Coordinates of C-alpha atoms in Angstrom, one line a residue:
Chain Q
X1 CA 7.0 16.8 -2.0
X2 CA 4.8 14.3 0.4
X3 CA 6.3 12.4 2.6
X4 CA 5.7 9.4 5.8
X5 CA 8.4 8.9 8.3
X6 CA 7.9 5.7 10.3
X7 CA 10.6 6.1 12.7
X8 CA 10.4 3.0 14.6
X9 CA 11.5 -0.3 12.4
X10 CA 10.1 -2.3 15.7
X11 CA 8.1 -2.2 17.8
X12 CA 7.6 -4.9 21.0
X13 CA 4.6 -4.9 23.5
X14 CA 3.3 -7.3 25.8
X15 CA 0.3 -8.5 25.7
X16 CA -2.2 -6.6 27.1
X17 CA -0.4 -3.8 27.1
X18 CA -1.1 -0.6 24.8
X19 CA 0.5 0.5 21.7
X20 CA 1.7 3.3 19.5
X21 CA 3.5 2.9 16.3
X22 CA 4.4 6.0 15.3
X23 CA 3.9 8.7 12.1
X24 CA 4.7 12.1 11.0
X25 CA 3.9 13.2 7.3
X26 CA 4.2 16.3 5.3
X27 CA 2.1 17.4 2.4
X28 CA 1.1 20.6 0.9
X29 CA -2.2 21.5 1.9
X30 CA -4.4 19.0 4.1
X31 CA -3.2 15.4 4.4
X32 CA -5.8 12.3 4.0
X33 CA -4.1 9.9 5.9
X34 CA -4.0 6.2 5.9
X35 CA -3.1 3.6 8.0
X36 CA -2.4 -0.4 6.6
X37 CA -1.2 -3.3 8.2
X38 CA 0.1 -6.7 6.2
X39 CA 0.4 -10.1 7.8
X40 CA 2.5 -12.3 6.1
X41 CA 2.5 -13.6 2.3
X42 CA -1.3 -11.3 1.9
X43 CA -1.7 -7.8 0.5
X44 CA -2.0 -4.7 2.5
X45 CA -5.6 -4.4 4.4
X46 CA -6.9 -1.4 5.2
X47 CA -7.1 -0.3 8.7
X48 CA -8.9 3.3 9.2
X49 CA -8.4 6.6 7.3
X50 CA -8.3 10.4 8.5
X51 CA -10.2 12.7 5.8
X52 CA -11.9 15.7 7.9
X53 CA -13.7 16.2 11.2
X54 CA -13.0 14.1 15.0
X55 CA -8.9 14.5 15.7
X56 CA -9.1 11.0 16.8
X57 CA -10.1 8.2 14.1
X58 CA -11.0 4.7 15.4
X59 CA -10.6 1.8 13.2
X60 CA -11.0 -1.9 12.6
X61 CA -9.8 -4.5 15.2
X62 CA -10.0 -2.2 18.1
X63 CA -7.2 0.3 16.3
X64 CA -7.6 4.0 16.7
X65 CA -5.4 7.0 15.1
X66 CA -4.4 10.8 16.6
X67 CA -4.2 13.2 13.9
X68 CA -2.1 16.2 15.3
X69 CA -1.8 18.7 13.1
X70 CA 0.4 20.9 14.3
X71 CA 2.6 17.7 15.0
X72 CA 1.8 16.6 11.6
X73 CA 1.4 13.2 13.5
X74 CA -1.0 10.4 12.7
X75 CA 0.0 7.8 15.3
X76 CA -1.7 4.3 15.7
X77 CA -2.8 3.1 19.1
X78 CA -4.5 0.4 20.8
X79 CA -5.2 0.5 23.9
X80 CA -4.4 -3.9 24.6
X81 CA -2.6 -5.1 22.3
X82 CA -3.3 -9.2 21.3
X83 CA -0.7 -11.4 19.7
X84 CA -2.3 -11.5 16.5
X85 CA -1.7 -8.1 16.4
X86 CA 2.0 -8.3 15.1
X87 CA 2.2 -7.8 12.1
X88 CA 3.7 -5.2 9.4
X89 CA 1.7 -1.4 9.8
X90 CA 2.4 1.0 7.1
X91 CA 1.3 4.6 7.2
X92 CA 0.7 6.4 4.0
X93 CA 0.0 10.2 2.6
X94 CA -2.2 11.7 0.2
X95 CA -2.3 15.5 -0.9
X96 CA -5.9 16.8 -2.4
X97 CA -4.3 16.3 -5.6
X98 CA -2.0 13.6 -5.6
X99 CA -3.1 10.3 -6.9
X100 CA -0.6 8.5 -5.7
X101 CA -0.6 7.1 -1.8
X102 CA 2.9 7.9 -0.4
X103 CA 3.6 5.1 2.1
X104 CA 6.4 5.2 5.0
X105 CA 8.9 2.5 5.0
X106 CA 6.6 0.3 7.8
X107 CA 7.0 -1.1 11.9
X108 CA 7.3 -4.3 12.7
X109 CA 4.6 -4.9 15.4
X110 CA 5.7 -7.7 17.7
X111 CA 3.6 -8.5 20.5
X112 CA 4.6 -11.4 23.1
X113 CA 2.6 -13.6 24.9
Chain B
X1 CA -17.5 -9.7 -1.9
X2 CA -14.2 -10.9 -3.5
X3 CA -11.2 -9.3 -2.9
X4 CA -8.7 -8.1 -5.5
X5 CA -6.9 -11.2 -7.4
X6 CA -3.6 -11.7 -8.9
X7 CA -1.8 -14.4 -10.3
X8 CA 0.9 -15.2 -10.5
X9 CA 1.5 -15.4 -6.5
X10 CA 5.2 -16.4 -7.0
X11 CA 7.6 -16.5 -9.8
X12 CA 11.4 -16.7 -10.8
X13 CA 12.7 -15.6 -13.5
X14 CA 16.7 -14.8 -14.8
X15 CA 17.4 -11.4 -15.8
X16 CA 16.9 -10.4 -19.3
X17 CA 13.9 -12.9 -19.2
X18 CA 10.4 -11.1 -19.4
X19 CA 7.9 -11.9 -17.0
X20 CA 4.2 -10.6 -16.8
X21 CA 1.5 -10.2 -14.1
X22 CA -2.2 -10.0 -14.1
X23 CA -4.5 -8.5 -11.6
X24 CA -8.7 -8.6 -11.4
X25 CA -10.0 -5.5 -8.9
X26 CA -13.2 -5.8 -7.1
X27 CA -16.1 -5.6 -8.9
X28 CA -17.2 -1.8 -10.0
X29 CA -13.9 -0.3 -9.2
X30 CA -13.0 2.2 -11.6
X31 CA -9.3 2.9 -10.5
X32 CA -6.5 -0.2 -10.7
X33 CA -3.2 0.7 -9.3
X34 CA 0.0 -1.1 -9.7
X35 CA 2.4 -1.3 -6.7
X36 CA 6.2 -2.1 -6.4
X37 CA 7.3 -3.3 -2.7
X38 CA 11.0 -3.7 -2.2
X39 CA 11.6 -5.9 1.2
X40 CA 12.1 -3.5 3.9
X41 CA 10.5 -0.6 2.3
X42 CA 6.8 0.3 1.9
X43 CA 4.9 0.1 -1.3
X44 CA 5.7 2.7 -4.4
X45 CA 3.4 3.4 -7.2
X46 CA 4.0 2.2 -10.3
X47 CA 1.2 3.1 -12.9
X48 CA -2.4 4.4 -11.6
X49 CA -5.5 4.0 -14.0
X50 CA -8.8 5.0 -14.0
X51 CA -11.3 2.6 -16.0
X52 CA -9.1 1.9 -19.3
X53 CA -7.2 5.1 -19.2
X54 CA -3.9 6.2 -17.6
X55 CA -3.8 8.5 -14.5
X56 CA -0.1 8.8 -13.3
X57 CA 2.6 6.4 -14.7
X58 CA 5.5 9.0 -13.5
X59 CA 7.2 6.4 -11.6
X60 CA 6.8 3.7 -13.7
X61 CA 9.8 2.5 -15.7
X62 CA 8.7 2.4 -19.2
X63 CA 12.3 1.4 -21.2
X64 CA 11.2 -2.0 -19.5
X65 CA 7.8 -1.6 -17.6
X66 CA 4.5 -1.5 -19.3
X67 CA 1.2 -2.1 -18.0
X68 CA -2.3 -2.3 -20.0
X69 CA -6.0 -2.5 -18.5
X70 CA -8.2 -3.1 -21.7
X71 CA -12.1 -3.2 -21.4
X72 CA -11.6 -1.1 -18.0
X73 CA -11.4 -4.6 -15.7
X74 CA -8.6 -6.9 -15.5
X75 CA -5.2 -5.5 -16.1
X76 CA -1.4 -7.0 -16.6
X77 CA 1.8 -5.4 -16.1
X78 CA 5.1 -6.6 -17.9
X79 CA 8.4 -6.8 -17.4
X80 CA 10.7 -6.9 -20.5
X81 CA 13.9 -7.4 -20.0
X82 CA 13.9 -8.0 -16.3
X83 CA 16.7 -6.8 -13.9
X84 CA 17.9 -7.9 -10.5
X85 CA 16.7 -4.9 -8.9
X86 CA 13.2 -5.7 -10.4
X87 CA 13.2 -8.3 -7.8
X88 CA 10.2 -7.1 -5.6
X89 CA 6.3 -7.7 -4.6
X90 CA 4.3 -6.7 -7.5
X91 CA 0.8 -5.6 -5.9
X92 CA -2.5 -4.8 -7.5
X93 CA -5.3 -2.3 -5.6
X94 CA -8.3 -1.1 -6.4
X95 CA -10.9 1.2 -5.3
X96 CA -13.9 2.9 -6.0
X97 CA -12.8 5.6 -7.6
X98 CA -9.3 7.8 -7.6
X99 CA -11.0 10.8 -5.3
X100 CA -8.4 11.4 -2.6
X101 CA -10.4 10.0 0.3
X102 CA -11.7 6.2 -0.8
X103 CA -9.4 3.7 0.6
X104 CA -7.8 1.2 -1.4
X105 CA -8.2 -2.6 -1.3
X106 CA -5.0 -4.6 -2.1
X107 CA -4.1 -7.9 -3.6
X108 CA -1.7 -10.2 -2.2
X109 CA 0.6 -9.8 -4.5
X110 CA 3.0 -11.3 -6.5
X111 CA 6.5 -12.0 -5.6
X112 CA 9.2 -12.2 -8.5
X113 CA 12.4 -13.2 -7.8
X114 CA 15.2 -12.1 -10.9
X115 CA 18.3 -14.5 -9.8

């Protein structure tokens, strides 16, 4: 069965500084991978996606994404973080013939001014 | 263009009451999903469809839960009788089509509250 472990429920950075909020999936076959992130009261807004092709993914806002597959890791990164970064990031997993996006259980992004 | 909407954004109901939600994808989206987020965990599908048919409604609960999207375009999902633990954010996404690699583009949601 596919699965997303977000093992951080927190994260805190300065400002500035970079971040990772971590992931690790599993899936049969190869995983299309997903990141979201959701500010307050509003849906879930798409951040970038790993399909095929360059390891490392980069994104909207200045967000960028690992995929290690012998990890099975699809960590999110920026390299200086701003305030209005924090916010709520979920990963999420999809097989080659699921339909369904499996989603972790999310981070709390917190960065400080 | 405009985004995926839903209405209502907020709504209480008691349990046993029935309560339903409607969503409008973005124009020329074929596939409609329907999401349940419980605070603190991340979104679970409920009921995936692709134009007017049904693609994968294994997690949906159908002794109370059941979900229509006639003419392929706007859809509503129903609650009849509602329980506490129905007490989530009800969110609507849609994209392109259901091939495993096109992102999805989410509402914002409604949040129901079963007191």
């Amino acid at each position: 069965a596919q699965s997303v472990a977000q093992p951080e429920d927190q994260v805190n950075v300065a400002e500035g500084n970079p971040l990772t909020v971590k992931c690790t999936y599993s899936v049969s076959g190869n995983p299309y991978l997903f990141w979201y992130v959701q500010y307050p009261n509003r849906g879930l807004q798409f951040l970038l996606k790993y399909i095929t092709g360059d390891n490392l993914v980069k994104g909207s806002y200045g967000f960028e994404a690992e995929f290690n597959k012998s990890q099975t890791s699809f960590h999110l990164k920026k390299p200086s973080a701003l305030v209005s970064d924090s916010a709520l990031y979920f990963c999420a997993v999809r097989d080659q013939a699921g339909t369904a996006l499996i989603f972790g259980k999310g981070t709390t992004l917190s960065v400080s001014s | 263009e405009a985004g995926v909407a839903q209405s209502p954004r907020y709504k209480i109901i008691e349990k046993r009451q029935s309560v339903a939600f409607w969503c409008n994808p973005i124009s020329g989206h074929a596939t409609l999903y329907w999401y349940q987020q419980i605070l603190g965990q991340g979104p679970k599908l409920l009921i995936q469809f692709q134009n007017n048919g049904v693609v994968d409604d294994s997690q949906l609960p159908k002794d109370r839960f059941s979900a229509e999207r006639l003419k392929g375009v706007d859809s509503t999902l129903k609650i009849q009788p509602a329980k506490l633990e129905d007490s989530a954010v009800y969110l609507c996404a849609s994209s392109l089509t259901g091939v495993f690699d096109y992102e999805q583009y989410f509402g914002p949601g409604t949040r129901l509250t079963v007191t």
